[in-house]
PDB file of C-alpha atoms in Angstrom:
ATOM      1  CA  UNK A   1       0.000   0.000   0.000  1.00  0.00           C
ATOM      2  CA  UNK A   2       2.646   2.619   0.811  1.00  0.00           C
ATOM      3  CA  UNK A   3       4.723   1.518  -2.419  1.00  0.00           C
ATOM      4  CA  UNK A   4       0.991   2.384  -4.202  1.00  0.00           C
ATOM      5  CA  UNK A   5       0.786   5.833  -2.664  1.00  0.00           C
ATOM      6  CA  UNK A   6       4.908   6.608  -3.295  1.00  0.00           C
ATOM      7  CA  UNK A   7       3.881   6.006  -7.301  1.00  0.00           C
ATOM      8  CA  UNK A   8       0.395   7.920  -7.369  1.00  0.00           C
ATOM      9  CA  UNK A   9       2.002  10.904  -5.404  1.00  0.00           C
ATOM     10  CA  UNK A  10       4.990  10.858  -8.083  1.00  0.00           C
ATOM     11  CA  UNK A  11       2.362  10.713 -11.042  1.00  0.00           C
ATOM     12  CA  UNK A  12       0.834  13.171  -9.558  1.00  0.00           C
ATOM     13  CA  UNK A  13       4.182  15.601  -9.107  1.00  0.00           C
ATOM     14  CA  UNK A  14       5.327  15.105 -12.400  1.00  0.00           C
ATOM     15  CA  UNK A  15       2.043  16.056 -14.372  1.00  0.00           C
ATOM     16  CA  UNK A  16       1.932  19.010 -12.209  1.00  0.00           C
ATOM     17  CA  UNK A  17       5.284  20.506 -13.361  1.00  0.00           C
ATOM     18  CA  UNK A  18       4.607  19.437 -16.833  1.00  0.00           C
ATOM     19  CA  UNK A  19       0.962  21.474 -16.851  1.00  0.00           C
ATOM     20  CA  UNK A  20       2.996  24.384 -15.061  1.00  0.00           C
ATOM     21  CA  UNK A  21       5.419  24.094 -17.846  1.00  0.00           C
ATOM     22  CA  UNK A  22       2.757  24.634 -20.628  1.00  0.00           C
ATOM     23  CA  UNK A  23       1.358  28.016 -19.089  1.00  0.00           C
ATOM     24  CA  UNK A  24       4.624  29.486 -20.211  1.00  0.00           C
ATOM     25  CA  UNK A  25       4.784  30.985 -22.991  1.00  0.00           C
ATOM     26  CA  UNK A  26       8.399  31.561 -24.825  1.00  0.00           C
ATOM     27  CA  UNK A  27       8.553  34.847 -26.383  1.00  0.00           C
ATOM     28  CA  UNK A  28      10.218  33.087 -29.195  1.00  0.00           C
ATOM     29  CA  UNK A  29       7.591  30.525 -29.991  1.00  0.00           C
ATOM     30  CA  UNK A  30       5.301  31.522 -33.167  1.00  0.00           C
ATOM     31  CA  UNK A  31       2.203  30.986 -31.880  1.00  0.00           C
ATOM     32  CA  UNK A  32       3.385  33.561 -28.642  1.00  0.00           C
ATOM     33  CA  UNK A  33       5.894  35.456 -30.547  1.00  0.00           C
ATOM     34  CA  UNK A  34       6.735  39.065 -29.020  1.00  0.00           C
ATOM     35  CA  UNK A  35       9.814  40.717 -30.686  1.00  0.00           C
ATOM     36  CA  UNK A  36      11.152  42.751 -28.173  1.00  0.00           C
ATOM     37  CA  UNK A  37      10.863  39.541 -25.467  1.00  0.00           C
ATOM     38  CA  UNK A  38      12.542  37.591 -27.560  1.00  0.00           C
ATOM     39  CA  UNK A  39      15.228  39.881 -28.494  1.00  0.00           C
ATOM     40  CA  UNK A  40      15.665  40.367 -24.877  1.00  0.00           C
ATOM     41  CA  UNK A  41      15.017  36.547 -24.054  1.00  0.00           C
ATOM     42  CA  UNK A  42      17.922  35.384 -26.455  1.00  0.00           C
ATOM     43  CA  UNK A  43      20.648  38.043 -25.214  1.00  0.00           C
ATOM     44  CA  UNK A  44      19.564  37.299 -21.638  1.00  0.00           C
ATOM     45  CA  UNK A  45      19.200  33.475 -21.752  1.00  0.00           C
ATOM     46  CA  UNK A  46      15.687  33.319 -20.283  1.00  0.00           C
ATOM     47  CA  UNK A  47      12.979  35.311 -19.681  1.00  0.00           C
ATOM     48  CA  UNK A  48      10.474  36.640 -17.256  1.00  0.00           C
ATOM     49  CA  UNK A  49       7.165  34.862 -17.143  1.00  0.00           C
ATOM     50  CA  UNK A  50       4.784  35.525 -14.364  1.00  0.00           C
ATOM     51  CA  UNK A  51       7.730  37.168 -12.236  1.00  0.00           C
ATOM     52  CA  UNK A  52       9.674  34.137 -12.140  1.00  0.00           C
ATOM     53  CA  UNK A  53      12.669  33.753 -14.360  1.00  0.00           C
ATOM     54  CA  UNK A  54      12.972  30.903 -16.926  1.00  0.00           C
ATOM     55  CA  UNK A  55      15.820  30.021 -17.649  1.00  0.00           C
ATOM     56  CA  UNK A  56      16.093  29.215 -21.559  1.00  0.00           C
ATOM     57  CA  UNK A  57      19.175  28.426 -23.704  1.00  0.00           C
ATOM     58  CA  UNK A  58      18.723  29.842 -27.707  1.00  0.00           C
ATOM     59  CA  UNK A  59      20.562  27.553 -30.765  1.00  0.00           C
ATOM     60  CA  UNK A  60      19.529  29.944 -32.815  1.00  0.00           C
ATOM     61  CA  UNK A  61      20.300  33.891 -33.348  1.00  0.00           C
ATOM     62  CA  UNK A  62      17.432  36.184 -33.404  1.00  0.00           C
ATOM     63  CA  UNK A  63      16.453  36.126 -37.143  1.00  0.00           C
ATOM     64  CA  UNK A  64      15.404  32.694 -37.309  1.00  0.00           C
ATOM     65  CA  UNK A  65      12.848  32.853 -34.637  1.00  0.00           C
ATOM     66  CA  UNK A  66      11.690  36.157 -36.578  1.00  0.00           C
ATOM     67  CA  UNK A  67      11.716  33.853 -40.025  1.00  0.00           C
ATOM     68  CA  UNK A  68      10.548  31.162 -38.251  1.00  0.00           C
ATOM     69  CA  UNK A  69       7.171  33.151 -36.603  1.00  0.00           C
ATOM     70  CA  UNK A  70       6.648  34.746 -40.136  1.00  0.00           C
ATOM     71  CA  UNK A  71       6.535  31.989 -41.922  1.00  0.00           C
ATOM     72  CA  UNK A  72       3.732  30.739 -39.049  1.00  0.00           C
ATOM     73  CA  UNK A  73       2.004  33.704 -39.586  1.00  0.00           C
ATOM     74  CA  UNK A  74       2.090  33.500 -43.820  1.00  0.00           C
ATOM     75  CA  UNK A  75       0.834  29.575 -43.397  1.00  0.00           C
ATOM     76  CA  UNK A  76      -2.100  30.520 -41.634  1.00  0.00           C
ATOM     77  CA  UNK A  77      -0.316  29.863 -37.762  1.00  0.00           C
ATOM     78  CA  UNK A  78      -2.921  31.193 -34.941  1.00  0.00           C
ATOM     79  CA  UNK A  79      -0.694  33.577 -32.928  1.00  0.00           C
ATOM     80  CA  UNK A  80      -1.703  34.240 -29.397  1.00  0.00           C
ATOM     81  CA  UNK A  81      -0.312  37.770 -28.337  1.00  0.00           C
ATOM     82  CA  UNK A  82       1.297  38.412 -25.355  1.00  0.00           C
ATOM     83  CA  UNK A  83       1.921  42.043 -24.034  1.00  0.00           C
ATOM     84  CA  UNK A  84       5.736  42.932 -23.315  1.00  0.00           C
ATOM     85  CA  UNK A  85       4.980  43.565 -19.658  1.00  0.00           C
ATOM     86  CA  UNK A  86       4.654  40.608 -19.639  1.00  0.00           C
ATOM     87  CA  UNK A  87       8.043  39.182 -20.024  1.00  0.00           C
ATOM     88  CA  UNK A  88       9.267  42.146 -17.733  1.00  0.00           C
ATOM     89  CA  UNK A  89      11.414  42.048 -14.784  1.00  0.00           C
ATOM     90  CA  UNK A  90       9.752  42.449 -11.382  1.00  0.00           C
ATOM     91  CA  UNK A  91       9.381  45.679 -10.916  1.00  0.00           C
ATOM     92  CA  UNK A  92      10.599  47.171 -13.824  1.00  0.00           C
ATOM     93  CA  UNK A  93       9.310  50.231 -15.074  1.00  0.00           C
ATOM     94  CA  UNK A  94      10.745  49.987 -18.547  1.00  0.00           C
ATOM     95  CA  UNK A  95       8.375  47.535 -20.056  1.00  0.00           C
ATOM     96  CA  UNK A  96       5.691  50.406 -20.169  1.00  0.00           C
ATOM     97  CA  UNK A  97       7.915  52.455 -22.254  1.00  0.00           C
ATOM     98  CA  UNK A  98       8.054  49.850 -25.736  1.00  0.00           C
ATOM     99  CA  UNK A  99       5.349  51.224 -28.550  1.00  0.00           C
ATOM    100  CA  UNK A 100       2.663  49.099 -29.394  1.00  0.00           C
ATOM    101  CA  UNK A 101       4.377  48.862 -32.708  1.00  0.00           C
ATOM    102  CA  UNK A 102       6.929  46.920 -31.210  1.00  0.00           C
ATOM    103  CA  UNK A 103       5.243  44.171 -29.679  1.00  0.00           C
ATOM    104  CA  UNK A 104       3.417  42.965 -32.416  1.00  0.00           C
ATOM    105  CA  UNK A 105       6.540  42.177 -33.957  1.00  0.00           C
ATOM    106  CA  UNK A 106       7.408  44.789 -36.852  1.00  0.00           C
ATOM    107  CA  UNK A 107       9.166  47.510 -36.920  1.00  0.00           C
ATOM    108  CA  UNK A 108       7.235  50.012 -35.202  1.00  0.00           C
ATOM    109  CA  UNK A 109       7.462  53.730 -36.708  1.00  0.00           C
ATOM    110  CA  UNK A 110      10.826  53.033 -38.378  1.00  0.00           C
ATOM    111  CA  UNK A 111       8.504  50.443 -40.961  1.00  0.00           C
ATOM    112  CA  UNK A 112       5.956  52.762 -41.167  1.00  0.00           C
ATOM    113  CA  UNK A 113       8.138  55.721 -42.884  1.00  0.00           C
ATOM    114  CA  UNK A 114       9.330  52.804 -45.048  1.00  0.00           C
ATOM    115  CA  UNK A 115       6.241  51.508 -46.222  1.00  0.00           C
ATOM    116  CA  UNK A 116       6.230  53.345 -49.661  1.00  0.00           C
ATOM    117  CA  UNK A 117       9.235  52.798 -50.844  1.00  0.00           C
ATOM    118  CA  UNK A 118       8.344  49.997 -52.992  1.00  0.00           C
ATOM    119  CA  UNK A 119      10.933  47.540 -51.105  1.00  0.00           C
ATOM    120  CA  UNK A 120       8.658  44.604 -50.674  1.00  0.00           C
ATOM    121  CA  UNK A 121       8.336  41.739 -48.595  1.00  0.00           C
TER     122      UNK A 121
END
């Protein structure tokens, strides 16, 4: 019977940090993408989620998680957005400074003046 319980309460541990795992979101994964996080989030190896740091190692160099989440995003990919405040440290007042621009992942005002240009996508 104890040998029972010792495998039930184990179960029961390990789908608990797997479920808490899930409610993260990385700031580099398409369907949660946020550019400024995950600019941040690659040159800080982790990221802030919920006030608690996570810890997160990057293979990859910025642009390809930008390719990567715009290619999603041209197949049809759902994306779920997630402020920048977010991802913010603790108390930091900084998040409330980025422009809405910048979270959605483009280029904010800098884009917009471009936009005529006739440089395509």
């Amino acid at each position: 019977m104890k040998k029972s319980s010792k495998v039930t309460l184990t179960i029961v541990a390990v789908v608990g940090l797997a479920s808490c795992g899930r409610s993260r979101r990385d700031p580099c994964d398409s369907p949660y993408y946020n550019d400024l996080a995950c600019q941040d989030a690659i040159r800080s190896g982790g990221y802030y989620w919920g006030g608690s740091w996570v810890p997160m190692r990057y293979s990859y160099p910025y642009p390809y998680y930008y390719d990567h989440y715009r290619g999603y995003v041209g197949s049809g990919g759902r994306v779920y957005s997630t402020p920048y405040s977010t991802y913010a440290r603790p108390g930091s007042s900084g998040a409330t400074t980025s422009s809405p621009g910048v979270t959605r992942g483009g280029f904010g005002s800098t884009g917009a003046s471009h936009s005529g240009s006739g440089g395509g996508e």
